[in-house]
Short mmCIF file of C-alpha atoms in Angstrom, two decimals:
data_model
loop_
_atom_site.label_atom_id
_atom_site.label_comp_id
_atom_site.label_asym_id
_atom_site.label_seq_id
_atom_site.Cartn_x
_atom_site.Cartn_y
_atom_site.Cartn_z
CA UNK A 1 95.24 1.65 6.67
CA UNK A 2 95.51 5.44 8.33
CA UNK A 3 97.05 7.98 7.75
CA UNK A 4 98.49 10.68 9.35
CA UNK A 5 99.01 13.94 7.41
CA UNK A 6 97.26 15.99 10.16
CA UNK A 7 99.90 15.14 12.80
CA UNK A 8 102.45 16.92 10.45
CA UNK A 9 103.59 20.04 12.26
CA UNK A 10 106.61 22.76 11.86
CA UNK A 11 107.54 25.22 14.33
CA UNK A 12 110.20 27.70 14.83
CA UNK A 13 112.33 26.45 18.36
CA UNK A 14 114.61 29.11 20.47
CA UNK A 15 116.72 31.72 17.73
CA UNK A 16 118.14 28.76 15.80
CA UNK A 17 115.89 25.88 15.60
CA UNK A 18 113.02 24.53 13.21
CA UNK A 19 111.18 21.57 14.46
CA UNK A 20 109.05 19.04 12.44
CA UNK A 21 107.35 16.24 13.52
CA UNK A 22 105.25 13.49 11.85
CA UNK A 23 103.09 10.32 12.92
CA UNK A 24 103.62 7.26 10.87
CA UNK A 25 101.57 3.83 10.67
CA UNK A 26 104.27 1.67 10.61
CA UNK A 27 106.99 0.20 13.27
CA UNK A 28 109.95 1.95 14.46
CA UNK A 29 112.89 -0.21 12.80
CA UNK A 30 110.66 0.12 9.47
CA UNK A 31 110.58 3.88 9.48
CA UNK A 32 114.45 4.07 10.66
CA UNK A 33 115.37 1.94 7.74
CA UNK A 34 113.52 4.35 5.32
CA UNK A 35 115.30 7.00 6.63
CA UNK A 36 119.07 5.28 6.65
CA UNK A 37 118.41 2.15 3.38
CA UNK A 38 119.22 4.46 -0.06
CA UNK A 39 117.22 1.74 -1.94
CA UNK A 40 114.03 3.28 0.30
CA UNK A 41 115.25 6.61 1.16
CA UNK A 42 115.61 7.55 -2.94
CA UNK A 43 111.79 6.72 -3.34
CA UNK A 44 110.28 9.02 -0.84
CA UNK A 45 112.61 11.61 -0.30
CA UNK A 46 112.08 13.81 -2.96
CA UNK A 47 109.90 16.97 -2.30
CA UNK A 48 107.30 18.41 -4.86
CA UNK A 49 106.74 16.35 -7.93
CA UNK A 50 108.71 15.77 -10.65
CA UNK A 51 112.21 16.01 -8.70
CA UNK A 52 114.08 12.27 -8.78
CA UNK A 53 117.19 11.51 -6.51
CA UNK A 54 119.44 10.19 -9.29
CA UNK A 55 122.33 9.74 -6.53
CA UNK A 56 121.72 8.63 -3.03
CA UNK A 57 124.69 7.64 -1.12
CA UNK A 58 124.81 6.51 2.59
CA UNK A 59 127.76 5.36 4.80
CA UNK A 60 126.37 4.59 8.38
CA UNK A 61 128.60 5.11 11.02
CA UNK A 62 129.62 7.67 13.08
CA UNK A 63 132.00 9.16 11.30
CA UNK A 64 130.55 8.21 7.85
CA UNK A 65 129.38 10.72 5.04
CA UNK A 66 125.77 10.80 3.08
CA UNK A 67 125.51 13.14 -0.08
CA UNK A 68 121.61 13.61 -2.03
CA UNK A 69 121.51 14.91 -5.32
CA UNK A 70 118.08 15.41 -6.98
CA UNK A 71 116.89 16.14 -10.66
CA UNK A 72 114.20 18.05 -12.10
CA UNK A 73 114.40 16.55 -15.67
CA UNK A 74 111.68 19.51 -16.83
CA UNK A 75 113.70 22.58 -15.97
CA UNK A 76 117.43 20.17 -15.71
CA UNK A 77 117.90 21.76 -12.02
CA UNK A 78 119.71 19.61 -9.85
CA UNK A 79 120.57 19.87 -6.13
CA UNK A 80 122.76 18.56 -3.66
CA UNK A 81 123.78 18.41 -0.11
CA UNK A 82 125.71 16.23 1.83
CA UNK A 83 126.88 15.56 5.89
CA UNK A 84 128.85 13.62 7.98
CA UNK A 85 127.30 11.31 10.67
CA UNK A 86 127.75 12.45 14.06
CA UNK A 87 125.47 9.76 16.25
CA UNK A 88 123.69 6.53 15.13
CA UNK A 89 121.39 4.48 17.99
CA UNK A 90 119.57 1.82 15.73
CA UNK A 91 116.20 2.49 15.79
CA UNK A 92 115.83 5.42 18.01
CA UNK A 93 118.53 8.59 16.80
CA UNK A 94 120.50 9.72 14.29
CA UNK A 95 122.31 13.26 14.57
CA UNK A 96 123.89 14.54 11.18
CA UNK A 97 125.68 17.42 9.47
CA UNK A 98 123.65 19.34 6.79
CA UNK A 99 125.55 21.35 3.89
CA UNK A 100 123.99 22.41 0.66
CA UNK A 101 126.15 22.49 -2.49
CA UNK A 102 124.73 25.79 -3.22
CA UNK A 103 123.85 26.68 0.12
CA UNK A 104 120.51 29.20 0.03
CA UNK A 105 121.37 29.20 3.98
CA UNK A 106 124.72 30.81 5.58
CA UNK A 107 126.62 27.88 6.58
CA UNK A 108 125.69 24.19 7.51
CA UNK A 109 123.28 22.77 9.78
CA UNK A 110 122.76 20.08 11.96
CA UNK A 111 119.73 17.52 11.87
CA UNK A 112 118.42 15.33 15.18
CA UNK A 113 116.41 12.79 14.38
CA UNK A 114 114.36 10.89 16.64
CA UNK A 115 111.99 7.87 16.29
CA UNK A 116 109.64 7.05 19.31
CA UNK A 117 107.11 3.91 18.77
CA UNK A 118 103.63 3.75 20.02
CA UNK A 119 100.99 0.92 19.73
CA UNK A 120 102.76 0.65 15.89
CA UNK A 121 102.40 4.29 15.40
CA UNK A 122 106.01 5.93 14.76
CA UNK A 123 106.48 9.45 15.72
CA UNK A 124 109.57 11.20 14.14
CA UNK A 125 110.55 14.30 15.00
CA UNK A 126 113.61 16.29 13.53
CA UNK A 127 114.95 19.12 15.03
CA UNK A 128 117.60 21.11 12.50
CA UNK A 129 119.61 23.58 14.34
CA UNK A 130 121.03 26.35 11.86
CA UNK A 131 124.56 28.33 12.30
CA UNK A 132 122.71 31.36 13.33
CA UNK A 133 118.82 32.68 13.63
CA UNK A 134 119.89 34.15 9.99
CA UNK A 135 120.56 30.68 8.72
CA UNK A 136 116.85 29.68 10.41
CA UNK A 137 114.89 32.42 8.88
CA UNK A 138 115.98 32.42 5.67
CA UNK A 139 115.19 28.44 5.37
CA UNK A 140 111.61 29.39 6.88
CA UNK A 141 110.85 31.83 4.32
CA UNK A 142 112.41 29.06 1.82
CA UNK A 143 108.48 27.09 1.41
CA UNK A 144 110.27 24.21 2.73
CA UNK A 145 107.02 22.96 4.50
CA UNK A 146 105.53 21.98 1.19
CA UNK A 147 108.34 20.49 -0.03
CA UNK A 148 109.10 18.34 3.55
CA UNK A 149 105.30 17.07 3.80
CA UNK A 150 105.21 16.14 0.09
CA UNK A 151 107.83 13.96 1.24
CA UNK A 152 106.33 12.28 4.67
CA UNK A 153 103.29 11.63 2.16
CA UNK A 154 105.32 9.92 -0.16
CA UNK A 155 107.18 7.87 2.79
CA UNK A 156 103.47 6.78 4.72
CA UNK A 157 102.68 5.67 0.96
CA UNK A 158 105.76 3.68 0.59
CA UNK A 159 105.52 2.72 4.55
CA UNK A 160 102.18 0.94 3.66
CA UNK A 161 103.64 -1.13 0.64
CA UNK A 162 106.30 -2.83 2.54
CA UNK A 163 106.46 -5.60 5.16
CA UNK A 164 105.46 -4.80 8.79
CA UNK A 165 106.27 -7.59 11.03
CA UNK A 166 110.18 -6.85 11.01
CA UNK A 167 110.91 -9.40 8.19
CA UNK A 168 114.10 -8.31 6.64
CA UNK A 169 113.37 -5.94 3.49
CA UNK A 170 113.47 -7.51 -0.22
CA UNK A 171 115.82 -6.11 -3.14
CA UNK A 172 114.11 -8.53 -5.96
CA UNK A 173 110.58 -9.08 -7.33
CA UNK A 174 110.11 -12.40 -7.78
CA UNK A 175 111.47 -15.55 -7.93
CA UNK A 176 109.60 -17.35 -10.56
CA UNK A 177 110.53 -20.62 -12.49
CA UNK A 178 110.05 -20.23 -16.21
CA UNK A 179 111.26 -21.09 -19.47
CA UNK A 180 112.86 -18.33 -22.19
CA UNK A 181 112.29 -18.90 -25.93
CA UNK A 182 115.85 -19.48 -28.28
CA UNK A 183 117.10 -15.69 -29.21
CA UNK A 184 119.77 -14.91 -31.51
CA UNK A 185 122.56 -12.49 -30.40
CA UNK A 186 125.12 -10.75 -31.29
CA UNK A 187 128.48 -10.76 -28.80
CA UNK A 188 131.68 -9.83 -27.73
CA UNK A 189 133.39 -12.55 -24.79
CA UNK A 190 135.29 -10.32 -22.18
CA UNK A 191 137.60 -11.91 -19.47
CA UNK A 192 138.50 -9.03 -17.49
CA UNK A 193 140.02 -8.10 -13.67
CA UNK A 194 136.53 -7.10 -11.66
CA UNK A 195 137.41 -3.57 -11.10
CA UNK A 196 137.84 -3.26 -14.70
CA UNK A 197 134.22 -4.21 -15.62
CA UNK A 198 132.85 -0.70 -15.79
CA UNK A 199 135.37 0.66 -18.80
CA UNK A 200 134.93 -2.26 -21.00
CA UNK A 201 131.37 -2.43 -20.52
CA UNK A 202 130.55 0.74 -22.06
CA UNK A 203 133.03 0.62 -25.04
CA UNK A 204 131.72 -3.55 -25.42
CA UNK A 205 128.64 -2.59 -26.10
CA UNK A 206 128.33 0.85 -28.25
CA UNK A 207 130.71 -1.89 -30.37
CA UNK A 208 127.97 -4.87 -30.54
CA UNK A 209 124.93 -1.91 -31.52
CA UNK A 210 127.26 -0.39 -34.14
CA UNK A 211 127.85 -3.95 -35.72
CA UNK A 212 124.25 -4.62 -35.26
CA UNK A 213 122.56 -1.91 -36.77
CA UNK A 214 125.03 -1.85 -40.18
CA UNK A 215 123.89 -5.05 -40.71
CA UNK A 216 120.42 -3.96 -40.51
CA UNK A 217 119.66 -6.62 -37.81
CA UNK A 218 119.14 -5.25 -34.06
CA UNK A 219 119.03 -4.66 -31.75
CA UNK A 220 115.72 -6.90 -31.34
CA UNK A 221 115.55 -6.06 -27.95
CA UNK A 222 117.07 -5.19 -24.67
CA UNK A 223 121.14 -6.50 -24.13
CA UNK A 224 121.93 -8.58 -21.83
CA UNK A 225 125.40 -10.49 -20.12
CA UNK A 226 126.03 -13.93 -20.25
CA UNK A 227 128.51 -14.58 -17.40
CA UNK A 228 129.98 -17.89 -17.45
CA UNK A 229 131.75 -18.56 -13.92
CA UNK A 230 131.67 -16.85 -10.63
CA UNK A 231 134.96 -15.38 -9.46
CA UNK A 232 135.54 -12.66 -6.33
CA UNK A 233 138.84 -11.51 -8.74
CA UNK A 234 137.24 -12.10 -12.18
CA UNK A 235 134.67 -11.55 -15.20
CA UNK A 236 134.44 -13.89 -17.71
CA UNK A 237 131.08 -12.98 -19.70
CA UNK A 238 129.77 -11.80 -22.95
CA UNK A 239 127.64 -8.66 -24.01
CA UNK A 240 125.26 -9.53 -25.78
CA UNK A 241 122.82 -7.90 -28.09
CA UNK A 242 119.66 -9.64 -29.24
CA UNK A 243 118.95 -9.51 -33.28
CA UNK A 244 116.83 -10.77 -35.59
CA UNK A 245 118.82 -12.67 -37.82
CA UNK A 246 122.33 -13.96 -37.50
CA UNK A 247 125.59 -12.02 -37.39
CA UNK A 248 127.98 -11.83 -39.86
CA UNK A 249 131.26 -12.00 -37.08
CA UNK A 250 133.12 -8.42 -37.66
CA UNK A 251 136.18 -7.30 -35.52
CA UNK A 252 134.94 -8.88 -31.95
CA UNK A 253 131.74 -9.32 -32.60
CA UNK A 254 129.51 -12.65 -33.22
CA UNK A 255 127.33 -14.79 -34.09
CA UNK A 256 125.44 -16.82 -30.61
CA UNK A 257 122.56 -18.45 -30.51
CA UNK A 258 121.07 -18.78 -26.75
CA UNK A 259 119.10 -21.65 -26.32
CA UNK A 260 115.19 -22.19 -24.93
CA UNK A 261 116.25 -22.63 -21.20
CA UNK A 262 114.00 -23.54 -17.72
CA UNK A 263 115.61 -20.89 -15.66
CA UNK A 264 114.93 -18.65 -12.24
CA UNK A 265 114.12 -15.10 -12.93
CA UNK A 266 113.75 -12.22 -10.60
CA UNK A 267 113.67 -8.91 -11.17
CA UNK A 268 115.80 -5.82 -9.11
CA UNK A 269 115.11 -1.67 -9.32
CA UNK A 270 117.59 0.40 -8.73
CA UNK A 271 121.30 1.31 -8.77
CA UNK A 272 124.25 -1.03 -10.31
CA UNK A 273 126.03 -1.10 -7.15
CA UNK A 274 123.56 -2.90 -5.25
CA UNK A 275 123.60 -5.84 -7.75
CA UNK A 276 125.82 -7.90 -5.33
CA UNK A 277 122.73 -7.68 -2.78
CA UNK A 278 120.46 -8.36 -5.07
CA UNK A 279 122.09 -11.62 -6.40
CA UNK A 280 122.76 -12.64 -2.55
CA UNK A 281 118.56 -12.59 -2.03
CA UNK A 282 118.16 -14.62 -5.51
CA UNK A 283 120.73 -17.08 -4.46
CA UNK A 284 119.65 -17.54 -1.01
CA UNK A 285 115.87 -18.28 -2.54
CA UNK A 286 117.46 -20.77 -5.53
CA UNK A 287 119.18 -22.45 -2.34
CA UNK A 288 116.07 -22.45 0.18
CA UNK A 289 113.59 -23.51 -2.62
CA UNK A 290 115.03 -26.82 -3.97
CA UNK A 291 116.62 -25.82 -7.64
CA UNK A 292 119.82 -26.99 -8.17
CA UNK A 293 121.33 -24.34 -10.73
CA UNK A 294 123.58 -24.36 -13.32
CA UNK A 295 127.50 -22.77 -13.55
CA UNK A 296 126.35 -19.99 -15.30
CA UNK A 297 124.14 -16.70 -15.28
CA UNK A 298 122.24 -14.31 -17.32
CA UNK A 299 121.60 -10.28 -16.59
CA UNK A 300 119.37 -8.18 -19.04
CA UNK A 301 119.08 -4.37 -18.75
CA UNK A 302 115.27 -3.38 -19.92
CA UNK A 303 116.08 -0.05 -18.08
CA UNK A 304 119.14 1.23 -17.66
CA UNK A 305 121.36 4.64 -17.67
CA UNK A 306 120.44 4.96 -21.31
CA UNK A 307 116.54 5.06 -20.91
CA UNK A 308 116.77 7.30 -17.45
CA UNK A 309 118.86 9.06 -15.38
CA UNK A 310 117.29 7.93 -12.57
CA UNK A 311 118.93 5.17 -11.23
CA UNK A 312 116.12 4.43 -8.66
CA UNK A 313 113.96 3.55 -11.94
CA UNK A 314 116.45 0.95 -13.38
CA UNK A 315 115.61 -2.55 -14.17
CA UNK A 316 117.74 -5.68 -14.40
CA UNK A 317 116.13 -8.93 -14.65
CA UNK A 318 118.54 -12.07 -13.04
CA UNK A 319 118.39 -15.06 -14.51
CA UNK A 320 119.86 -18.52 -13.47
CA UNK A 321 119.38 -21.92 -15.14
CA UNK A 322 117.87 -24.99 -13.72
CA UNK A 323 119.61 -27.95 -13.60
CA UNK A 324 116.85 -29.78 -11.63
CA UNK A 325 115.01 -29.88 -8.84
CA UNK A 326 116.41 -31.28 -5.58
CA UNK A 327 114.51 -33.90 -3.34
#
């Protein structure tokens, strides 16, 4: 594999223009996806060390907006800027607004980027034209070279680690067939609206823990939903809280014993709100492999907005019984 930090080159353009361009090993879609997939763009572009990109959201259309916040969890900065979408051409331009929510520039900018292939070598090069040769200056006496080829680094790294030959990009880890031991749980059945799910939650759980840890028996582990039926309009589920011994039933909580079950597990990183794509890839692969699953569905949380702020760093581990295994 090569690499290509030596191609990396800045330059002041005209009275309002920076220029930066960059050499890539990989192909042309691949790179334009890490620039425009939050699920790729949150894991390389991130500067100096120890900054994370706790929200990275991307609408793209013309028209649509992005917005970056990162966090340095050793000093508690954060920092954010957002844009509007001005020109998309799938895999060779995208043209953007630039605005800092603390802008340490006067005014916004506005960011070309272009993405030229060669023998699988990608050259990007992004041109940010500033409100006035003030604007360009003052971001040029900023350091932001460090910060920008930390970055490209970071993205030939993650470049290398994913698949080249325009296969479409996986969410999960996994599949794997295996079998989970019995575990005893504590649990509280919700049947709720779906745009409801995020306030009871919350509340559902800090419930379970607090009924858990009076009774000196959990948690023994990470929570987890049981969700009993698929519904676009509704959630029917428990939370669930593994323990150690079983519950004495208080308020909503119980006692639930989850048995030893042959089931498909994958794991997915990142954000709650990509779930739904994640479960689509784990479905499709249940379907395309030959297991016939069951009704119902598992989620456990090993990492979650509790251990780190960093969404990018969640886990969630998916889990589907087997019924059998179709001929």
């Amino acid at each position: 594999m090569r690499f290509y930090p030596e191609t990396f080159r800045i330059t002041a353009s005209g009275d309002r223009t920076i220029e930066i361009e960059r050499d890539l090993n990989a192909p042309r879609a691949l790179v334009f996806d890490a620039f425009t997939k939050p699920e790729l763009v949150r894991r390389w572009l991130l500067g100096p060390e120890g900054w994370t990109m706790p929200v990275c959201e991307i609408e793209l259309r013309v028209g649509g907006r992005y917005r970056y916040v990162w966090h340095k969890a050793s000093t508690g900065h954060r920092m954010g800027l957002g844009g509007e979408f001005l020109e998309i051409v799938r895999p060779e331009r995208l043209v953007a607004t630039e605005r800092f929510d603390d802008a340490w520039y006067p005014g916004e900018a506005v960011n070309t980027t272009v993405f030229e292939e060669q023998e699988g070598v990608t050259t990007v090069r992004l041109s940010v034209r500033y409100e006035s040769t003030e604007a360009r200056d003052t971001a040029s006496r900023s350091g932001m070279e460090q910060g920008i080829m930390a970055g490209y680094d970071r993205l030939e790294r993650l470049l290398s680690s994913l698949p080249q030959d325009g296969g479409t990009l996986r969410v999960i880890e996994g599949p794997v067939v295996t079998e989970t031991t019995a575990q005893l749980a504590a649990a509280i059945h919700v049947t709720v609206p779906r745009h409801e799910i995020q306030s009871v939650m919350g509340p559902g759980l800090t419930e379970i823990l607090q009924a858990v840890k009076a009774q000196g028996i959990g948690p023994a582990g990470p929570w987890f939903t049981h969700h009993f039926r698929t519904d676009p309009a509704t959630f029917d589920f428990e939370i669930c809280v593994p323990v150690s011994s079983p519950v004495s039933s208080t308020g909503r909580v119980v006692g639930r014993e989850v048995p030893s079950l042959k089931v498909v597990q994958a794991v997915y990183r990142g954000p709650y709100e990509r779930l739904g794509s994640a479960w689509a890839e784990f479905n499709e692969w249940i379907a395309a492999s030959g297991h016939e699953p069951g009704p119902d569905f598992y989620e456990c949380y090993p990492v979650g907005p509790e251990s780190t702020p960093d969404s990018a760093e969640w886990r969630t581990e998916l889990r589907r019984p087997v019924l059998e295994t179709r001929a």
